[in-house]
């Protein structure tokens, strides 16, 4: 046998049929990807696509009817230099977050501490207290809230029993935001449930050791309960702050979509909505959305950075 | 030394309608190291928690230095407790853990510092004072837990199964350290455990509990040598005592005989109140049995099921003709074929006989 013939025989082995990457992937995971396809369509079509598009639109003027016009950073520049409503909406939103989040967390923790005392009928109370959280973001509750705090609403009827003439809470720029803060605090159920779960995780031995040491309930709360609950406080604070920045429905319903009186309930998201769907300034609205994302990201990042100084993890 | 007496008079604990501690009477002398021992659910931890003030007393009286303490808050009883879980505050350093009780009691800073350093010195944990509990080993955590009790300079120390989370080697080490601590401090201490080895090695006085009642109280060797009933006999000693059922065959004055699986065993003590055919139970510890006549009275022929070589001892696991299991501890390394039949002998001075109700016949 010649060398040539050996080479000719060897050739078929050298060019053995190797399955393509795609066919290997398909044979191994194909059915799995097929089942994931609806999620991929939703993720790329309804999440990633709009995110990328809105980022692009934030650098354009776009009114839905004419083609988008590239304007560079003009939208962002306008926001910080020539738009008093942006500043007002930011102020209202920050006030809302600064007051509603701590109040809601304090309220939620107080109720959780009460419920954690092993009272009878606990599941019923828990469900009752959680109910507002399920209903709170709905249009119906916002409408109800509007009725409660109107000039001739139930709140003023109640105050009238004591001879107090209450204002029209939602029509008064000095009190309108506080009605929305009250509504947010009323929705304390979700953080309360999480606090309750956190309280259940604290070993009873620690309380017993503290009581043997003669610690009062107040001291036990500040020195044992609260420090051990800080991971839960941190989680709730982050979630509720993000929720606060995103808050939209109550302000929209109570102010009739205007943010009035005197822009006192002009939440950031409401202003964004107005720019997008009332004035059809989609480019500017997109820029507003990205600034909100940046603010929330900065807040969350700072919170995580500072957490090492006040959040106590067991391990 | 700050030794204190403890008295329990008809102490009862009820959860709703369920009574779990049934009228306990007990006296603990000043400076005594008392061990509550018993199986899980016997009420030993509940009793300890009632003394600590962590569980209300449903009935009877708790006396500390002759003063009724039922309604005195836990923190006012002069008691410090070491928990099974250590109960260290995970967010505080070792120093802060030790100082917490003193800060709560508003001690001056200088005294807190002095007491913490003293406790740390006793327990050799000075280098650990700045660490968090998560940075400590199990044994170090246990020391800190004991240190937290020491700094308060209590009248009484309570230990609730403090070694049960440690590995075997560390348990032995800590056992010795706690015994030494008791010797050095001289305080009254109550120690709860389900481990009879801990009870035997540490206690001045053992209280054997079962189902919410005291089965027997006494010095460790007293309980080992003279158990009042079958429960105490079986609970103390490792390996546990053998129990073999038999029936009274004859009642010849001071030397009755008992039929044990066809073998007639002559007793060296009378059986007052017994009749022929009545059931009795023999109790013999594995170390008090043997395979040669010099081990004592002929007892029963048994079939060897298993032999364990422990080096200095050979453990023989066997069964009688009636299928009753027996364990025999033989000195040295003994080669005995599994499946063979051997004759067993018991030390006539050290076996026990129990009546049908489990009470020891003396």
XYZ file of C-alpha atoms in Angstrom:
677
model
C 0.000 0.000 0.000
C 1.414 3.423 -0.958
C 1.556 6.469 1.165
C -0.951 8.126 -1.137
C -3.434 5.356 -0.704
C -3.009 5.563 3.088
C -3.742 9.278 2.943
C -6.772 8.679 0.792
C -8.087 6.120 3.236
C -7.472 8.389 6.192
C -9.320 11.340 4.713
C -12.827 10.252 5.704
C -11.743 10.017 9.382
C -10.177 13.497 9.251
C -13.437 14.959 7.973
C -15.717 13.092 10.325
C -19.224 14.597 10.489
C -19.351 16.922 13.500
C -22.818 18.146 14.557
C -23.194 21.922 14.404
C -23.421 24.004 17.564
C -27.077 24.655 16.899
C -27.985 21.014 16.412
C -26.081 20.056 19.582
C -27.857 22.760 21.535
C -31.197 21.704 20.132
C -30.706 18.014 20.844
C -29.691 18.748 24.446
C -31.973 21.624 25.402
C -34.313 22.183 22.484
C -37.565 21.243 24.190
C -36.628 23.421 27.161
C -36.036 26.460 24.953
C -39.337 25.748 23.187
C -41.174 25.938 26.483
C -39.266 29.117 27.379
C -40.149 30.759 24.080
C -43.271 32.591 25.338
C -41.215 34.090 28.140
C -38.417 35.103 25.757
C -40.986 36.775 23.460
C -42.450 38.659 26.411
C -39.059 39.564 27.859
C -37.549 40.888 24.649
C -40.769 42.257 23.132
C -42.306 43.852 26.214
C -39.340 44.585 28.484
C -35.950 44.816 26.771
C -37.408 46.298 23.553
C -39.278 49.161 25.250
C -36.291 49.856 27.561
C -33.898 50.215 24.633
C -36.472 52.192 22.629
C -37.203 54.580 25.475
C -33.477 55.166 25.979
C -33.177 56.081 22.311
C -36.329 58.224 22.411
C -34.995 60.149 25.408
C -32.540 61.798 22.989
C -35.263 62.745 20.506
C -38.344 64.818 20.005
C -41.139 62.391 19.236
C -44.893 63.038 19.201
C -46.086 59.614 17.952
C -47.259 61.162 14.648
C -44.050 62.426 13.056
C -40.697 60.683 12.911
C -38.434 61.057 15.946
C -35.990 63.957 15.673
C -32.553 63.509 17.312
C -31.868 66.328 19.799
C -28.966 64.906 21.801
C -29.032 65.832 25.491
C -31.538 68.657 25.042
C -34.314 66.840 26.901
C -32.053 66.234 29.907
C -30.756 69.795 29.826
C -34.263 71.210 29.699
C -35.298 69.180 32.709
C -32.671 70.698 34.960
C -32.624 74.233 33.526
C -35.967 75.212 32.057
C -38.737 73.082 33.540
C -40.203 74.254 36.872
C -42.761 71.425 36.803
C -39.931 68.889 36.816
C -38.538 70.472 39.968
C -42.029 70.649 41.519
C -42.814 67.020 40.713
C -39.462 65.959 42.126
C -40.094 67.973 45.295
C -43.583 66.462 45.758
C -42.299 62.945 45.155
C -39.356 63.325 47.526
C -41.652 64.734 50.233
C -44.007 61.813 49.673
C -41.189 59.274 49.929
C -39.474 60.945 52.889
C -42.655 60.998 54.971
C -44.663 58.005 53.761
C -41.897 55.385 53.859
C -40.722 55.885 57.485
C -44.300 56.336 58.695
C -45.473 53.242 56.870
C -42.549 51.163 58.173
C -43.043 52.416 61.741
C -46.747 51.636 61.559
C -46.123 48.222 59.997
C -43.533 47.351 62.653
C -45.823 48.486 65.482
C -48.678 46.303 64.278
C -46.299 43.387 63.631
C -45.008 43.666 67.209
C -48.583 43.586 68.484
C -49.479 40.587 66.340
C -46.290 38.786 67.354
C -47.486 38.488 70.945
C -49.239 35.212 70.171
C -52.771 36.546 70.438
C -55.778 34.428 69.626
C -57.225 34.760 66.100
C -53.889 35.974 64.737
C -54.497 34.740 61.143
C -57.750 36.727 61.014
C -56.123 39.951 62.221
C -53.229 39.394 59.841
C -55.620 39.023 56.905
C -57.610 42.105 57.944
C -54.490 44.240 58.261
C -53.105 42.941 54.985
C -56.299 43.695 53.090
C -55.551 47.414 52.456
C -52.300 46.421 50.766
C -54.233 44.309 48.305
C -56.764 47.044 47.655
C -54.618 50.108 48.241
C -53.210 50.604 44.759
C -56.581 50.124 43.096
C -58.598 52.849 41.444
C -61.600 52.020 43.633
C -59.723 52.748 46.861
C -58.350 56.003 45.456
C -61.904 57.046 44.588
C -63.030 56.061 48.082
C -60.156 58.076 49.583
C -61.281 61.074 47.581
C -64.758 60.741 49.063
C -63.390 60.350 52.581
C -61.264 63.487 52.446
C -63.575 65.711 50.391
C -64.965 68.906 51.972
C -68.215 67.090 52.754
C -66.514 63.737 53.272
C -66.660 61.266 56.118
C -63.533 62.629 57.824
C -65.029 66.099 58.160
C -68.387 64.617 59.231
C -66.502 62.840 62.006
C -64.611 66.005 63.017
C -67.904 67.896 63.046
C -69.058 65.688 65.931
C -66.388 67.420 68.025
C -67.262 70.840 66.605
C -64.248 70.965 64.316
C -64.732 72.443 60.846
C -62.275 70.503 58.714
C -60.923 71.819 55.407
C -61.423 70.154 52.059
C -58.354 68.011 52.511
C -57.808 67.163 48.873
C -58.561 70.620 47.538
C -56.202 72.391 49.894
C -52.588 72.500 48.615
C -51.356 72.439 52.225
C -53.095 69.157 53.051
C -53.596 67.356 49.736
C -50.221 65.622 49.768
C -50.812 64.460 53.344
C -53.999 62.646 52.301
C -51.873 60.714 49.811
C -49.255 60.022 52.482
C -52.044 58.787 54.781
C -53.285 56.503 52.005
C -49.757 55.114 51.543
C -49.328 54.510 55.283
C -52.716 52.765 55.370
C -51.269 50.227 52.954
C -48.874 48.912 55.611
C -49.905 45.266 55.237
C -47.122 44.092 52.976
C -44.173 45.337 55.084
C -46.086 44.248 58.208
C -46.200 40.638 57.003
C -42.470 40.749 56.272
C -41.740 42.292 59.696
C -43.863 39.599 61.318
C -41.865 36.896 59.542
C -38.645 38.610 60.664
C -39.815 38.821 64.279
C -40.624 35.118 64.254
C -37.012 34.401 63.291
C -35.569 36.014 66.427
C -34.793 33.213 68.914
C -36.906 33.321 72.078
C -33.760 32.477 74.090
C -32.403 35.968 73.398
C -35.478 37.589 74.918
C -35.313 35.244 77.880
C -31.636 35.979 78.422
C -32.388 39.716 78.296
C -35.278 39.389 80.728
C -33.053 37.437 83.151
C -30.655 40.377 82.868
C -33.507 42.641 83.953
C -33.896 44.467 80.651
C -37.175 46.364 80.240
C -39.361 45.770 77.185
C -38.231 49.112 75.807
C -34.554 48.221 76.195
C -35.128 44.761 74.742
C -36.786 46.360 71.700
C -33.930 48.803 71.067
C -31.045 46.510 71.993
C -32.249 43.108 70.804
C -35.315 43.199 68.564
C -34.518 46.159 66.342
C -30.849 45.323 65.682
C -31.765 41.748 64.785
C -34.555 43.033 62.568
C -32.347 45.430 60.600
C -32.006 43.121 57.568
C -35.806 43.138 57.312
C -35.985 46.903 57.926
C -33.422 47.394 55.176
C -35.332 45.184 52.734
C -38.637 46.878 53.495
C -37.085 50.356 53.244
C -35.643 49.649 49.798
C -38.848 48.093 48.465
C -41.113 50.774 49.912
C -38.886 53.602 48.683
C -38.943 52.220 45.158
C -42.713 51.841 45.469
C -42.916 55.431 46.717
C -41.011 56.807 43.744
C -43.231 54.786 41.412
C -46.498 55.813 43.076
C -49.027 56.977 40.493
C -52.624 55.762 40.781
C -53.704 57.551 43.989
C -52.385 60.933 42.798
C -53.914 60.449 39.375
C -57.372 59.589 40.721
C -57.503 62.066 43.587
C -56.297 65.003 41.490
C -58.213 63.918 38.398
C -54.936 63.460 36.562
C -53.884 67.099 36.989
C -51.619 66.992 40.031
C -53.613 69.916 41.459
C -54.327 71.818 43.620
C -51.425 74.044 42.587
C -49.384 71.029 41.509
C -49.265 69.894 45.148
C -49.973 66.283 44.146
C -47.963 66.353 40.950
C -46.039 63.139 41.510
C -43.080 62.521 39.239
C -44.797 59.616 37.524
C -47.942 61.698 37.056
C -45.925 64.458 35.416
C -44.231 61.845 33.227
C -47.661 60.522 32.252
C -48.894 64.017 31.408
C -45.887 64.697 29.198
C -46.299 61.377 27.387
C -50.030 60.942 27.020
C -51.489 64.453 27.426
C -48.874 66.445 25.506
C -47.438 63.565 23.449
C -43.863 64.571 24.209
C -42.629 60.994 24.170
C -38.957 61.937 23.928
C -39.108 64.182 26.982
C -41.215 61.635 28.903
C -38.617 58.962 28.122
C -35.872 61.223 29.457
C -37.942 61.738 32.644
C -38.283 57.967 33.022
C -34.519 57.446 32.755
C -33.812 60.168 35.292
C -36.248 58.468 37.699
C -34.438 55.178 37.156
C -31.120 56.890 37.868
C -32.466 58.481 41.075
C -33.837 55.156 42.336
C -30.586 53.396 41.413
C -28.489 56.018 43.233
C -30.714 55.814 46.310
C -30.548 52.023 46.342
C -26.792 52.019 45.791
C -26.201 54.478 48.633
C -28.479 52.421 50.871
C -26.463 49.287 50.188
C -23.198 51.135 50.794
C -24.365 52.469 54.164
C -26.011 49.205 55.183
C -22.738 47.768 56.481
C -22.856 50.314 59.303
C -26.352 49.590 60.556
C -27.630 46.286 59.174
C -26.652 43.295 61.316
C -26.458 39.980 59.541
C -26.052 36.861 61.659
C -23.436 35.332 59.357
C -18.735 32.449 98.157
C -22.406 33.258 97.884
C -24.133 29.933 98.346
C -27.879 29.727 98.460
C -30.419 27.045 99.249
C -33.350 26.189 97.016
C -36.559 24.484 98.059
C -39.389 23.169 95.958
C -42.599 22.393 97.838
C -45.304 20.529 95.927
C -44.432 22.468 92.770
C -46.897 21.955 89.939
C -46.907 23.139 86.341
C -50.001 23.133 84.177
C -50.513 24.205 80.579
C -54.275 24.705 80.467
C -55.777 21.466 81.703
C -52.621 19.460 81.120
C -50.419 18.973 84.180
C -46.795 18.332 83.250
C -45.065 18.704 86.635
C -46.873 16.818 89.389
C -46.083 18.149 92.847
C -42.286 18.166 93.060
C -40.643 18.280 96.500
C -36.913 18.929 96.520
C -34.285 20.534 98.723
C -31.005 21.773 97.282
C -28.334 22.657 99.806
C -26.189 25.804 99.551
C -23.263 25.316 97.171
C -24.560 22.001 95.885
C -24.141 20.988 92.248
C -27.464 19.363 91.423
C -28.176 17.662 88.128
C -31.693 17.164 86.789
C -31.572 14.168 84.513
C -34.210 12.268 82.619
C -35.425 11.416 79.147
C -36.794 13.996 76.708
C -40.147 15.355 77.852
C -39.684 14.376 81.505
C -40.054 18.007 82.641
C -36.469 18.738 83.692
C -36.103 21.875 81.541
C -39.575 23.067 82.539
C -38.644 22.696 86.190
C -35.424 24.631 85.623
C -37.294 27.409 83.795
C -39.765 27.623 86.667
C -36.871 28.116 89.078
C -35.413 30.746 86.721
C -38.715 32.595 86.524
C -39.160 32.037 82.799
C -42.231 29.853 83.373
C -44.951 30.717 85.890
C -45.431 28.204 88.702
C -48.986 26.815 88.649
C -48.977 25.467 92.199
C -46.756 24.934 95.231
C -43.837 27.082 96.346
C -40.353 27.908 95.177
C -38.118 28.981 98.058
C -34.715 30.587 97.624
C -32.935 31.005 100.935
C -36.292 30.231 102.549
C -38.011 33.150 100.788
C -40.982 32.438 98.548
C -40.060 33.429 95.000
C -43.099 32.353 92.950
C -44.074 35.899 92.047
C -40.632 37.488 92.043
C -39.518 38.508 88.516
C -36.726 36.458 86.947
C -34.248 39.306 87.132
C -34.787 39.729 90.880
C -34.152 36.121 91.870
C -30.357 36.395 91.782
C -30.159 33.762 89.102
C -28.053 33.503 85.956
C -28.784 30.949 83.284
C -26.722 29.354 80.537
C -28.900 28.305 77.630
C -28.554 25.283 75.392
C -28.368 27.582 72.346
C -25.911 29.911 74.197
C -28.358 32.803 73.523
C -25.561 35.210 72.637
C -26.634 38.460 70.989
C -25.267 38.011 67.458
C -24.940 41.735 66.738
C -22.867 42.456 69.849
C -19.195 41.742 70.478
C -18.185 39.289 73.201
C -17.453 42.248 75.490
C -20.876 43.765 74.824
C -22.533 40.402 75.422
C -20.812 40.086 78.779
C -21.538 43.695 79.719
C -25.203 43.769 78.624
C -26.679 42.655 81.938
C -24.451 44.984 83.935
C -25.274 47.954 81.688
C -28.939 47.116 82.099
C -28.460 47.206 85.862
C -26.661 50.586 85.427
C -23.358 49.499 86.937
C -20.545 52.085 86.692
C -18.367 51.633 83.630
C -15.266 50.899 85.685
C -16.991 48.066 87.525
C -18.365 46.646 84.289
C -14.853 46.655 82.859
C -13.447 44.998 85.963
C -16.121 42.280 86.098
C -15.901 41.514 82.380
C -12.115 41.223 82.541
C -12.347 38.967 85.597
C -14.869 36.638 83.917
C -12.811 36.648 80.722
C -9.762 35.720 82.785
C -11.519 32.839 84.532
C -12.724 31.436 81.207
C -9.588 32.363 79.220
C -11.490 34.353 76.622
C -9.618 37.681 76.884
C -8.395 37.534 73.262
C -11.979 37.067 72.060
C -13.561 40.141 73.644
C -13.751 42.145 70.424
C -15.100 39.317 68.295
C -18.700 38.709 67.299
C -20.285 35.365 68.283
C -20.275 34.202 64.656
C -16.465 34.373 64.730
C -16.257 31.911 67.639
C -16.181 28.128 67.775
C -18.859 26.206 69.659
C -16.666 25.824 72.723
C -15.746 29.517 72.744
C -19.417 30.492 72.464
C -20.174 28.237 75.388
C -17.466 29.936 77.441
C -18.896 33.360 76.597
C -22.353 32.163 77.630
C -20.944 31.012 80.961
C -19.022 34.291 81.241
C -22.237 36.230 80.833
C -23.572 34.353 83.834
C -20.402 34.873 85.895
C -20.231 38.669 85.469
C -23.568 39.065 87.169
C -22.198 37.325 90.271
C -25.492 35.529 90.831
C -26.521 33.486 93.824
C -27.523 30.550 91.636
C -26.305 29.278 88.272
C -28.703 27.360 86.053
C -27.458 25.348 83.079
C -29.963 24.072 80.518
C -28.245 21.289 78.572
C -25.285 23.572 77.901
C -23.061 20.969 76.243
C -25.528 19.286 73.943
C -24.430 21.293 70.878
C -20.746 20.447 71.279
C -18.818 17.544 69.821
C -17.828 14.621 72.059
C -14.270 15.785 72.775
C -15.319 19.329 73.621
C -18.114 18.050 75.843
C -15.633 16.212 77.998
C -13.398 19.300 78.157
C -16.244 21.674 79.039
C -17.625 19.186 81.556
C -14.360 19.372 83.433
C -14.277 23.176 83.169
C -17.797 23.577 84.547
C -16.998 21.233 87.433
C -13.844 23.268 88.119
C -15.851 26.499 87.928
C -18.227 25.139 90.556
C -15.307 24.200 92.749
C -13.770 27.685 92.380
C -16.949 29.754 92.764
C -18.807 27.556 95.214
C -22.234 28.748 94.092
C -25.361 26.651 94.072
C -25.719 25.256 90.572
C -28.481 23.320 88.837
C -27.599 21.548 85.654
C -30.084 19.934 83.287
C -29.032 17.140 80.994
C -30.334 13.982 79.403
C -26.819 12.558 79.395
C -26.369 10.240 82.354
C -22.573 10.365 81.999
C -22.650 14.131 82.592
C -24.961 13.554 85.542
C -22.759 10.882 87.099
C -19.500 12.768 86.635
C -20.537 16.298 87.634
C -23.220 16.054 90.267
C -23.148 16.261 94.024
C -26.789 15.284 93.835
C -28.738 13.744 90.978
C -32.476 14.219 90.563
C -33.897 11.633 88.195
C -37.123 12.835 86.615
C -39.673 10.929 84.607
C -43.031 12.142 83.297
C -43.081 15.162 85.605
C -42.262 13.343 88.856
C -39.033 12.696 90.731
C -38.107 9.029 90.553
C -35.156 9.276 92.931
C -32.798 11.843 94.470
C -29.347 11.058 95.729
C -25.607 11.042 95.262
C -24.466 9.580 91.916
C -23.041 6.341 93.321
C -26.004 5.900 95.629
C -28.328 5.978 92.625
C -26.034 3.680 90.693
C -25.748 1.131 93.457
C -29.208 1.349 94.979
C -31.794 2.386 92.414
C -35.275 2.606 93.872
C -36.937 1.340 90.756
C -36.420 -0.127 87.352
C -36.553 3.283 85.622
C -33.642 4.710 87.622
C -31.725 1.439 87.313
C -32.118 1.518 83.552
C -31.430 5.206 83.109
C -28.139 5.424 84.975
C -25.183 3.396 83.792
C -23.688 2.835 80.388
C -24.243 0.360 78.867
C -27.601 0.186 80.549
C -28.622 -2.470 83.049
C -29.875 -5.823 81.768
C -33.426 -6.717 82.695
C -34.515 -10.357 82.527
C -38.016 -11.514 83.352
C -38.548 -14.496 85.635
C -41.182 -16.166 87.810
C -40.971 -17.135 91.470
C -40.427 -20.922 91.584
C -40.094 -21.504 95.315
C -40.270 -19.465 98.486
C -37.899 -21.178 100.848
C -37.545 -18.655 103.623
C -34.515 -16.463 103.038
C -33.430 -18.198 99.803
C -36.224 -18.288 97.263
C -35.601 -19.438 93.675
C -36.665 -17.828 90.477
C -37.140 -19.517 87.123
C -35.321 -17.530 84.455
C -35.952 -19.122 81.063
C -35.775 -22.633 82.527
C -32.755 -21.984 84.776
C -33.403 -21.928 88.493
C -31.616 -18.988 90.086
C -31.292 -18.961 93.862
C -31.749 -15.534 95.436
C -29.867 -14.452 98.517
C -32.680 -12.288 99.768
C -36.289 -12.994 100.742
C -39.242 -11.990 98.552
C -41.753 -10.638 101.054
C -45.306 -10.488 99.774
C -44.598 -12.662 96.722
C -46.263 -15.947 95.862
C -45.160 -18.834 93.660
C -45.683 -17.932 90.001
C -45.422 -14.182 90.561
C -43.382 -12.303 88.013
C -40.150 -10.556 88.971
C -37.461 -8.808 86.958
C -33.761 -9.366 87.436
C -31.533 -6.400 86.923
C -27.815 -6.848 86.431
C -25.366 -4.326 85.051
C -23.215 -5.603 82.188
C -20.057 -5.029 84.240
C -21.438 -7.187 87.061
C -21.870 -10.292 84.903
C -19.357 -12.795 83.636
C -18.841 -16.117 81.897
C -16.979 -17.959 84.651
C -18.004 -19.255 88.043
C -15.830 -16.754 89.839
C -18.151 -14.042 88.472
C -20.867 -15.232 90.875
C -24.081 -17.214 90.774
C -25.016 -19.227 87.689
C -27.618 -17.222 85.836
C -28.644 -18.366 82.356
C -27.351 -19.977 79.190
C -27.312 -17.467 76.340
C -26.578 -17.441 72.626
C -23.901 -14.978 71.517
C -25.250 -12.546 68.901
C -22.359 -10.090 68.591
C -19.013 -9.294 70.194
C -17.638 -5.752 70.176
C -13.956 -5.228 70.903
C -13.355 -1.904 72.665
C -9.718 -2.580 73.454
C -9.825 -2.772 77.221
C -13.299 -4.314 77.234
C -15.207 -6.830 75.124
C -18.935 -6.208 74.867
C -20.935 -9.368 74.454
C -24.463 -9.029 73.075
C -26.466 -12.216 73.637
C -30.000 -13.517 74.098
C -31.553 -16.026 76.491
C -33.494 -19.086 75.396
C -36.643 -16.996 75.822
C -35.274 -14.313 73.501
C -34.481 -11.756 76.193
C -31.439 -9.623 75.294
C -28.391 -9.416 77.565
C -25.257 -7.297 77.409
C -22.136 -8.435 79.247
C -18.994 -6.354 79.665
C -15.908 -8.571 79.878
C -12.494 -7.292 80.780
C -9.786 -7.586 78.131
C -9.896 -8.731 74.530
C -12.022 -11.894 74.486
C -12.453 -14.102 71.444
C -15.923 -15.666 71.569
C -17.592 -17.152 68.520
C -20.815 -15.539 67.409
C -23.613 -18.140 67.536
C -22.026 -20.128 70.359
C -23.857 -20.789 73.632
C -22.250 -19.664 76.878
C -23.270 -19.799 80.517
C -23.540 -16.474 82.329
C -22.958 -15.703 85.987
C -24.012 -12.715 88.044
C -22.421 -11.092 91.061
C -24.829 -12.081 93.885
C -24.070 -8.912 95.804
C -24.815 -6.573 92.926
C -27.896 -7.754 91.128
C -31.292 -6.191 91.614
C -34.772 -7.623 91.728
C -37.823 -5.606 90.794
C -41.455 -6.398 91.374
C -44.174 -6.234 88.738
C -44.645 -2.487 89.417
C -40.935 -1.824 88.844
C -40.105 -1.135 92.499
C -36.822 -2.553 93.761
C -37.077 -5.406 96.281
C -34.480 -5.045 99.007
